[in-house]
Amino acid sequence: MHELVGALRSYAWGSRTALAQLCGREVPSAHPEAELWFGAHPADPAKILSDGESRSLLELLETDPNRELGSVAPEFGGRLPFLLKILAAEEPLSLQAHPSADQARYGFDRENHARVPLDSPMRNYRDDSHKPELVVALDRFEALAGFRDPLRTVDLLNVLAVPELMQYAELLAAQPDADGLRTLFTTWITLPQAMLATLLPKVLDGCVHYLKQVDPAESPRQAKEFAAEAQTTLELAEAYPGDAGVLAALLLNRLTLEPGQGLFLAAGSLHAYLRGIGVEIMANSDNVLRGGLTPKHVDVPELLRVLDFEPLRLPIVEPEPVGPGTFRYRTPAPEFALRRFELAADAEPVEIPRTGPGIMLVTAGTVRLSQGGAALPITAGSAAWISAADTEIRAAAVDGPAQLFCACVGE
């Protein structure tokens, strides 16, 4: 086992305080800090610290995949199949979806054949992998995820009381299914700019008027039912004025995760993280198809090709207790599994079960990892790489309670 230093990535939507506070650094940071990557993705691999020297985790795996990855090496082509991150969003991320495995392979090969450079901003597929993902909230975490039940969306459009929206509400009411959602989403995301510039301000006015209906004694039950959706629409429009993604967001589930709750997103699920800090694990991929709320490349035809328009119930993953202070997050993804350990002060060390190689990430306090006679202290914001050859790893809190996440290959 070795200490693992994450790769810090700065994006405009990141936070100047969240990651710095978690890692015990000076606040505020010089730049918005969005993600800490703990993995072996070629775009930004984490660093292994050993005997005072730093080495790329990707290089270590390429040098000795059989020892480091063990029996899962052949199954995943000698690559670590998951990427673990800490994500800190101060502002909304782009409206986006990720491809299925077949879509990723086809898209990657197609763009390679077209000789689109891997670092081109016009590139959709930077690798040949799909990207199912799970985010677990460390504090209150807000997101848009999956298409809402169409009849609920009809209710939302009706209570906004915008005459120009009625034709769209009627369209969806007449076909309240995936095909109806596809039609409406496609219509909105491809609206000519002149039409969008006329419609969007009226929708925003409708949101403002709706939110002013604050007296529950005089308002019907629905008066505040969509308050979060209306407020989010206004916030998105302020951050991305004139963006068709603001309209598209009206079609999505608006949800809030409390600390410890998870959100799982399969291929084709349209989503946007709004704000919060969380631990995120995904298949080892950087493939993103964007639909708006971003100055980056948006490829609407390709997005429409990968989107799943089936209405999605809130895809919240509740932690499953599997022992004292130990919780598992179940997903169908074979590439990864995630457990959370709430380690009490002065408690006996806990054995860490895992499949193959693993990454132990500390998100609060200090944890001492031990194996045989060796011990490795890990502080918040840092992690440890555990090779497949490392056995009987135990963890204990040091000088107070601590929180530890264990990522490994799917169970």
Short mmCIF file of C-alpha atoms in Angstrom, two decimals:
data_model
loop_
_atom_site.label_atom_id
_atom_site.label_comp_id
_atom_site.label_asym_id
_atom_site.label_seq_id
_atom_site.Cartn_x
_atom_site.Cartn_y
_atom_site.Cartn_z
CA MET A 1 0.00 0.00 0.00
CA HIS A 2 1.19 3.51 -0.87
CA GLU A 3 -0.02 7.05 -0.36
CA LEU A 4 -1.85 8.38 -3.41
CA VAL A 5 -1.90 12.10 -4.24
CA GLY A 6 -4.87 13.24 -6.30
CA ALA A 7 -4.62 15.33 -9.47
CA LEU A 8 -6.29 18.71 -8.84
CA ARG A 9 -8.36 20.08 -11.72
CA SER A 10 -9.63 23.65 -11.94
CA TYR A 11 -12.81 24.54 -13.80
CA ALA A 12 -14.86 27.73 -13.65
CA TRP A 13 -17.72 25.96 -11.84
CA GLY A 14 -15.45 24.79 -9.01
CA SER A 15 -15.20 26.12 -5.46
CA ARG A 16 -12.48 28.25 -3.88
CA THR A 17 -13.32 26.90 -0.43
CA ALA A 18 -14.73 23.33 -0.41
CA LEU A 19 -11.69 21.30 -1.47
CA ALA A 20 -9.26 23.61 0.30
CA GLN A 21 -11.17 23.21 3.57
CA LEU A 22 -11.48 19.44 3.19
CA CYS A 23 -7.74 19.11 2.55
CA GLY A 24 -6.75 21.51 5.33
CA ARG A 25 -5.26 24.12 2.99
CA GLU A 26 -5.53 27.90 3.07
CA VAL A 27 -8.95 29.31 2.17
CA PRO A 28 -9.82 30.70 -0.31
CA SER A 29 -7.76 28.99 -2.97
CA ALA A 30 -6.17 31.03 -5.75
CA HIS A 31 -8.43 29.46 -8.40
CA PRO A 32 -11.75 27.57 -8.44
CA GLU A 33 -10.97 23.95 -7.54
CA ALA A 34 -13.44 21.54 -9.12
CA GLU A 35 -12.15 17.97 -8.89
CA LEU A 36 -9.49 15.80 -7.29
CA TRP A 37 -8.83 12.76 -9.48
CA PHE A 38 -7.65 9.55 -7.79
CA GLY A 39 -7.09 7.08 -10.56
CA ALA A 40 -5.08 6.13 -13.62
CA HIS A 41 -6.86 7.97 -16.42
CA PRO A 42 -4.28 9.12 -19.00
CA ALA A 43 -5.64 12.66 -18.90
CA ASP A 44 -4.56 13.18 -15.27
CA PRO A 45 -3.28 10.16 -13.32
CA ALA A 46 -2.75 10.37 -9.56
CA LYS A 47 0.75 10.12 -8.10
CA ILE A 48 2.09 7.29 -5.95
CA LEU A 49 4.43 8.36 -3.12
CA SER A 50 6.99 5.71 -2.22
CA ASP A 51 10.34 6.10 -0.42
CA GLY A 52 10.27 9.86 -0.92
CA GLU A 53 9.71 9.58 -4.67
CA SER A 54 6.64 10.37 -6.78
CA ARG A 55 5.47 8.14 -9.62
CA SER A 56 2.38 8.11 -11.83
CA LEU A 57 -0.17 5.44 -10.90
CA LEU A 58 -0.71 4.89 -14.62
CA GLU A 59 3.00 4.16 -15.07
CA LEU A 60 2.95 1.73 -12.13
CA LEU A 61 0.01 -0.20 -13.60
CA GLU A 62 1.57 -0.35 -17.06
CA THR A 63 4.84 -1.65 -15.57
CA ASP A 64 3.31 -4.52 -13.56
CA PRO A 65 -0.43 -4.93 -14.26
CA ASN A 66 -0.59 -8.53 -13.01
CA ARG A 67 0.69 -7.67 -9.55
CA GLU A 68 -1.15 -4.38 -9.16
CA LEU A 69 -4.48 -5.40 -10.72
CA GLY A 70 -4.41 -9.14 -10.11
CA SER A 71 -7.10 -11.30 -11.66
CA VAL A 72 -9.07 -8.34 -13.04
CA ALA A 73 -6.18 -7.28 -15.32
CA PRO A 74 -7.21 -9.45 -18.34
CA GLU A 75 -10.90 -8.55 -17.97
CA PHE A 76 -10.21 -4.82 -18.25
CA GLY A 77 -7.29 -4.87 -20.65
CA GLY A 78 -4.65 -4.20 -18.03
CA ARG A 79 -6.33 -0.94 -16.99
CA LEU A 80 -7.81 0.20 -13.70
CA PRO A 81 -11.52 0.09 -14.62
CA PHE A 82 -12.71 2.93 -12.37
CA LEU A 83 -11.89 6.55 -11.62
CA LEU A 84 -12.48 8.00 -8.14
CA LYS A 85 -12.92 11.75 -7.57
CA ILE A 86 -13.87 14.38 -5.06
CA LEU A 87 -16.10 16.87 -6.87
CA ALA A 88 -16.85 20.39 -5.59
CA ALA A 89 -19.42 22.43 -7.52
CA GLU A 90 -20.03 26.06 -6.64
CA GLU A 91 -21.92 26.67 -9.90
CA PRO A 92 -23.90 24.34 -12.22
CA LEU A 93 -22.05 21.93 -14.45
CA SER A 94 -23.06 21.50 -18.07
CA LEU A 95 -26.19 19.63 -19.10
CA GLN A 96 -24.71 16.31 -20.21
CA ALA A 97 -25.01 12.58 -20.77
CA HIS A 98 -22.57 9.71 -21.23
CA PRO A 99 -22.59 7.01 -23.92
CA SER A 100 -23.13 3.29 -23.57
CA ALA A 101 -20.20 0.93 -24.16
CA ASP A 102 -21.21 0.26 -27.78
CA GLN A 103 -21.82 3.96 -28.47
CA ALA A 104 -18.44 4.87 -26.98
CA ARG A 105 -16.53 2.32 -29.07
CA TYR A 106 -18.32 3.35 -32.27
CA GLY A 107 -17.92 7.09 -31.59
CA PHE A 108 -14.25 6.77 -30.63
CA ASP A 109 -13.43 4.76 -33.75
CA ARG A 110 -15.40 7.17 -35.95
CA GLU A 111 -13.59 10.25 -34.64
CA ASN A 112 -10.23 8.49 -34.89
CA HIS A 113 -10.99 7.59 -38.49
CA ALA A 114 -11.88 11.24 -39.11
CA ARG A 115 -8.52 12.17 -37.54
CA VAL A 116 -10.02 14.45 -34.91
CA PRO A 117 -7.17 15.14 -32.45
CA LEU A 118 -7.70 13.68 -28.98
CA ASP A 119 -7.23 17.11 -27.43
CA SER A 120 -9.54 18.88 -29.90
CA PRO A 121 -12.35 20.90 -28.23
CA MET A 122 -14.63 19.52 -30.96
CA ARG A 123 -14.01 15.94 -29.88
CA ASN A 124 -16.93 14.01 -28.29
CA TYR A 125 -15.15 10.72 -27.51
CA ARG A 126 -11.76 10.81 -25.80
CA ASP A 127 -11.69 7.06 -25.12
CA ASP A 128 -13.63 3.92 -26.02
CA SER A 129 -15.34 3.33 -22.66
CA HIS A 130 -18.80 3.96 -21.31
CA LYS A 131 -19.19 6.05 -18.16
CA PRO A 132 -21.77 4.93 -15.58
CA GLU A 133 -21.23 7.02 -12.47
CA LEU A 134 -22.19 7.31 -8.81
CA VAL A 135 -21.86 10.43 -6.67
CA VAL A 136 -22.22 10.31 -2.87
CA ALA A 137 -22.96 13.59 -1.12
CA LEU A 138 -20.55 14.84 1.54
CA ASP A 139 -22.86 17.75 2.26
CA ARG A 140 -26.16 18.90 0.76
CA PHE A 141 -25.83 18.14 -2.96
CA GLU A 142 -28.26 19.37 -5.62
CA ALA A 143 -28.71 18.05 -9.14
CA LEU A 144 -30.90 17.59 -12.18
CA ALA A 145 -31.07 13.93 -13.21
CA GLY A 146 -33.16 12.02 -15.75
CA PHE A 147 -36.39 12.97 -17.45
CA ARG A 148 -39.29 13.59 -15.08
CA ASP A 149 -42.60 11.79 -15.49
CA PRO A 150 -44.16 13.62 -18.47
CA LEU A 151 -47.48 14.29 -16.74
CA ARG A 152 -45.63 15.92 -13.83
CA THR A 153 -43.84 18.12 -16.35
CA VAL A 154 -47.20 19.05 -17.86
CA ASP A 155 -48.28 20.13 -14.37
CA LEU A 156 -45.13 22.24 -14.03
CA LEU A 157 -45.64 23.96 -17.38
CA ASN A 158 -49.27 24.66 -16.50
CA VAL A 159 -48.59 26.23 -13.10
CA LEU A 160 -46.03 28.58 -14.62
CA ALA A 161 -49.00 30.05 -16.52
CA VAL A 162 -46.99 31.19 -19.53
CA PRO A 163 -49.30 31.27 -22.59
CA GLU A 164 -46.40 30.57 -24.93
CA LEU A 165 -45.71 27.31 -23.07
CA MET A 166 -49.22 25.94 -23.49
CA GLN A 167 -48.64 24.47 -26.94
CA TYR A 168 -45.71 22.50 -25.53
CA ALA A 169 -47.70 21.36 -22.51
CA GLU A 170 -50.46 20.15 -24.82
CA LEU A 171 -47.94 18.36 -27.02
CA LEU A 172 -46.55 16.44 -24.05
CA ALA A 173 -49.97 15.78 -22.54
CA ALA A 174 -51.05 14.18 -25.82
CA GLN A 175 -48.01 11.88 -25.81
CA PRO A 176 -46.83 11.45 -22.20
CA ASP A 177 -44.04 8.96 -22.89
CA ALA A 178 -40.45 8.73 -24.07
CA ASP A 179 -41.41 9.69 -27.63
CA GLY A 180 -43.20 12.78 -26.40
CA LEU A 181 -40.19 13.77 -24.32
CA ARG A 182 -37.89 13.24 -27.28
CA THR A 183 -40.06 15.47 -29.45
CA LEU A 184 -40.27 18.27 -26.91
CA PHE A 185 -36.60 18.13 -25.92
CA THR A 186 -35.52 18.14 -29.57
CA THR A 187 -37.82 21.08 -30.30
CA TRP A 188 -36.47 23.16 -27.44
CA ILE A 189 -32.79 22.32 -27.84
CA THR A 190 -32.89 23.27 -31.54
CA LEU A 191 -35.06 26.39 -31.29
CA PRO A 192 -33.82 29.19 -33.56
CA GLN A 193 -32.10 31.85 -31.48
CA ALA A 194 -34.74 34.45 -32.30
CA MET A 195 -37.54 32.21 -31.00
CA LEU A 196 -35.50 31.29 -27.92
CA ALA A 197 -34.82 34.96 -27.20
CA THR A 198 -38.58 35.58 -27.21
CA LEU A 199 -39.70 32.50 -25.27
CA LEU A 200 -37.09 32.30 -22.53
CA PRO A 201 -37.74 35.71 -20.90
CA LYS A 202 -41.44 34.88 -20.69
CA VAL A 203 -40.66 31.55 -19.02
CA LEU A 204 -38.47 33.36 -16.52
CA ASP A 205 -41.22 35.88 -15.81
CA GLY A 206 -43.54 32.94 -15.20
CA CYS A 207 -41.06 31.46 -12.71
CA VAL A 208 -40.79 34.78 -10.85
CA HIS A 209 -44.57 35.16 -10.67
CA TYR A 210 -44.99 31.57 -9.51
CA LEU A 211 -42.43 31.97 -6.72
CA LYS A 212 -44.25 35.04 -5.42
CA GLN A 213 -47.21 32.81 -4.53
CA VAL A 214 -45.86 32.20 -1.05
CA ASP A 215 -48.95 32.22 1.17
CA PRO A 216 -49.92 28.55 1.69
CA ALA A 217 -53.22 29.61 3.29
CA GLU A 218 -54.38 31.24 0.07
CA SER A 219 -52.53 29.19 -2.54
CA PRO A 220 -53.49 25.75 -3.82
CA ARG A 221 -51.35 22.73 -2.93
CA GLN A 222 -49.41 23.08 -6.15
CA ALA A 223 -48.40 26.69 -5.48
CA LYS A 224 -45.06 25.68 -3.94
CA GLU A 225 -44.81 22.16 -5.35
CA PHE A 226 -42.37 23.23 -8.07
CA ALA A 227 -40.56 25.98 -6.17
CA ALA A 228 -37.16 24.29 -6.48
CA GLU A 229 -37.64 23.78 -10.22
CA ALA A 230 -38.65 27.42 -10.77
CA GLN A 231 -35.78 28.75 -8.67
CA THR A 232 -33.29 26.51 -10.47
CA THR A 233 -34.55 27.75 -13.83
CA LEU A 234 -33.90 31.34 -12.77
CA GLU A 235 -30.42 30.48 -11.49
CA LEU A 236 -29.49 28.63 -14.67
CA ALA A 237 -30.69 31.53 -16.81
CA GLU A 238 -28.58 33.95 -14.78
CA ALA A 239 -25.49 31.77 -15.19
CA TYR A 240 -26.16 30.93 -18.87
CA PRO A 241 -28.32 33.68 -20.40
CA GLY A 242 -30.01 32.75 -23.66
CA ASP A 243 -29.02 29.07 -23.40
CA ALA A 244 -31.50 26.49 -24.69
CA GLY A 245 -30.36 24.20 -21.88
CA VAL A 246 -32.37 26.38 -19.47
CA LEU A 247 -35.58 25.24 -21.18
CA ALA A 248 -34.39 21.63 -21.38
CA ALA A 249 -33.77 21.63 -17.63
CA LEU A 250 -37.53 22.04 -17.10
CA LEU A 251 -37.92 18.42 -18.25
CA LEU A 252 -35.59 16.88 -15.65
CA ASN A 253 -35.99 15.62 -12.10
CA ARG A 254 -34.76 18.21 -9.59
CA LEU A 255 -33.36 16.49 -6.52
CA THR A 256 -31.38 17.14 -3.35
CA LEU A 257 -29.08 14.57 -1.77
CA GLU A 258 -28.48 14.69 1.94
CA PRO A 259 -25.00 13.72 3.21
CA GLY A 260 -24.43 9.99 2.65
CA GLN A 261 -27.04 9.58 -0.07
CA GLY A 262 -25.93 8.60 -3.57
CA LEU A 263 -27.05 9.30 -7.13
CA PHE A 264 -26.41 6.70 -9.85
CA LEU A 265 -26.48 7.64 -13.51
CA ALA A 266 -26.47 5.01 -16.23
CA ALA A 267 -25.66 5.57 -19.89
CA GLY A 268 -27.92 8.07 -21.62
CA SER A 269 -29.19 9.81 -18.47
CA LEU A 270 -29.30 13.55 -19.03
CA HIS A 271 -28.10 15.37 -15.92
CA ALA A 272 -26.42 18.43 -14.45
CA TYR A 273 -24.89 18.76 -11.01
CA LEU A 274 -25.92 22.11 -9.55
CA ARG A 275 -23.93 22.58 -6.34
CA GLY A 276 -22.33 20.66 -3.50
CA ILE A 277 -19.36 18.46 -2.70
CA GLY A 278 -19.30 14.69 -3.10
CA VAL A 279 -17.28 11.58 -3.76
CA GLU A 280 -17.76 10.43 -7.34
CA ILE A 281 -16.83 7.07 -8.84
CA MET A 282 -17.24 6.09 -12.47
CA ALA A 283 -15.96 3.82 -15.18
CA ASN A 284 -12.50 5.02 -16.23
CA SER A 285 -13.67 7.33 -18.99
CA ASP A 286 -13.84 11.01 -19.90
CA ASN A 287 -16.60 10.78 -22.52
CA VAL A 288 -19.15 13.59 -22.22
CA LEU A 289 -21.93 14.63 -24.62
CA ARG A 290 -23.10 18.14 -23.71
CA GLY A 291 -26.51 19.64 -24.32
CA GLY A 292 -26.12 23.17 -22.99
CA LEU A 293 -25.29 25.29 -19.94
CA THR A 294 -21.69 25.50 -21.10
CA PRO A 295 -19.43 27.47 -23.43
CA LYS A 296 -17.86 24.14 -24.48
CA HIS A 297 -18.62 22.11 -27.58
CA VAL A 298 -22.26 21.04 -27.91
CA ASP A 299 -23.09 18.39 -30.51
CA VAL A 300 -26.89 18.14 -30.49
CA PRO A 301 -27.25 15.34 -33.09
CA GLU A 302 -24.74 13.15 -31.22
CA LEU A 303 -26.39 13.92 -27.89
CA LEU A 304 -29.78 12.91 -29.27
CA ARG A 305 -28.23 9.66 -30.49
CA VAL A 306 -27.12 8.63 -26.98
CA LEU A 307 -29.94 10.01 -24.81
CA ASP A 308 -32.37 7.72 -23.02
CA PHE A 309 -35.74 9.47 -22.97
CA GLU A 310 -37.51 6.96 -20.76
CA PRO A 311 -38.90 8.79 -17.70
CA LEU A 312 -36.71 8.14 -14.68
CA ARG A 313 -37.81 7.92 -11.09
CA LEU A 314 -35.48 9.71 -8.72
CA PRO A 315 -32.27 7.61 -9.08
CA ILE A 316 -31.20 8.02 -5.45
CA VAL A 317 -29.03 5.25 -3.99
CA GLU A 318 -29.52 4.82 -0.25
CA PRO A 319 -26.49 3.50 1.67
CA GLU A 320 -26.97 -0.09 2.74
CA PRO A 321 -25.64 -0.87 6.24
CA VAL A 322 -23.37 -3.92 6.15
CA GLY A 323 -21.75 -3.62 9.57
CA PRO A 324 -21.16 -1.13 12.39
CA GLY A 325 -20.44 2.20 10.73
CA THR A 326 -20.07 0.51 7.33
CA PHE A 327 -22.25 1.22 4.28
CA ARG A 328 -22.34 -0.17 0.74
CA TYR A 329 -23.67 1.59 -2.36
CA ARG A 330 -25.18 -0.92 -4.78
CA THR A 331 -25.10 -0.18 -8.52
CA PRO A 332 -25.24 -2.41 -11.62
CA ALA A 333 -21.82 -1.20 -12.83
CA PRO A 334 -19.23 -4.04 -13.04
CA GLU A 335 -16.31 -1.59 -13.10
CA PHE A 336 -16.65 -0.28 -9.57
CA ALA A 337 -17.98 -0.77 -6.06
CA LEU A 338 -18.01 1.79 -3.26
CA ARG A 339 -18.21 1.49 0.53
CA ARG A 340 -18.21 4.14 3.22
CA PHE A 341 -16.73 3.69 6.68
CA GLU A 342 -17.58 5.94 9.62
CA LEU A 343 -14.67 5.24 11.95
CA ALA A 344 -15.21 6.08 15.62
CA ALA A 345 -12.44 7.48 17.78
CA ASP A 346 -10.56 4.89 19.85
CA ALA A 347 -12.42 2.00 18.16
CA GLU A 348 -10.76 -1.24 17.13
CA PRO A 349 -9.37 -1.33 13.55
CA VAL A 350 -11.89 -2.37 10.88
CA GLU A 351 -11.01 -4.87 8.17
CA ILE A 352 -11.57 -3.45 4.69
CA PRO A 353 -13.17 -5.98 2.32
CA ARG A 354 -12.56 -5.44 -1.37
CA THR A 355 -12.33 -7.13 -4.76
CA GLY A 356 -8.89 -6.84 -6.37
CA PRO A 357 -7.12 -3.46 -6.29
CA GLY A 358 -8.57 -0.58 -4.33
CA ILE A 359 -8.28 3.10 -3.49
CA MET A 360 -8.90 4.22 0.10
CA LEU A 361 -9.96 7.88 0.22
CA VAL A 362 -10.21 9.83 3.47
CA THR A 363 -12.80 12.62 3.53
CA ALA A 364 -12.71 13.58 7.22
CA GLY A 365 -10.17 13.18 10.01
CA THR A 366 -7.10 10.97 9.81
CA VAL A 367 -7.05 7.21 9.16
CA ARG A 368 -4.27 4.76 9.87
CA LEU A 369 -4.17 1.90 7.37
CA SER A 370 -2.29 -1.18 8.48
CA GLN A 371 -1.12 -4.39 6.86
CA GLY A 372 0.92 -6.80 8.89
CA GLY A 373 3.55 -4.68 10.63
CA ALA A 374 3.28 -1.74 8.20
CA ALA A 375 1.17 1.35 8.89
CA LEU A 376 0.22 4.30 6.66
CA PRO A 377 -1.51 7.44 8.01
CA ILE A 378 -3.83 9.19 5.54
CA THR A 379 -5.35 12.62 6.14
CA ALA A 380 -8.51 14.16 4.68
CA GLY A 381 -8.24 14.84 0.98
CA SER A 382 -5.60 12.14 0.47
CA ALA A 383 -5.83 8.48 -0.45
CA ALA A 384 -3.94 5.21 -0.54
CA TRP A 385 -3.39 2.80 -3.43
CA ILE A 386 -3.93 -0.83 -2.45
CA SER A 387 -2.65 -3.34 -5.00
CA ALA A 388 -4.32 -6.69 -5.60
CA ALA A 389 -1.31 -8.29 -3.88
CA ASP A 390 -1.94 -6.36 -0.63
CA THR A 391 -4.06 -8.41 1.78
CA GLU A 392 -5.81 -7.93 5.12
CA ILE A 393 -5.97 -4.13 5.12
CA ARG A 394 -7.31 -2.62 8.34
CA ALA A 395 -8.35 0.95 9.09
CA ALA A 396 -8.64 2.92 12.33
CA ALA A 397 -9.36 6.56 13.13
CA VAL A 398 -6.55 8.63 14.60
CA ASP A 399 -7.14 11.45 17.14
CA GLY A 400 -10.91 11.60 16.62
CA PRO A 401 -13.58 10.22 14.28
CA ALA A 402 -12.85 9.82 10.58
CA GLN A 403 -14.61 9.02 7.32
CA LEU A 404 -13.16 6.64 4.73
CA PHE A 405 -14.37 5.57 1.29
CA CYS A 406 -13.15 2.35 -0.30
CA ALA A 407 -13.35 2.02 -4.08
CA CYS A 408 -12.67 -1.29 -5.77
CA VAL A 409 -13.78 -3.36 -8.76
CA GLY A 410 -17.49 -4.25 -8.84
CA GLU A 411 -18.67 -6.84 -6.37
#
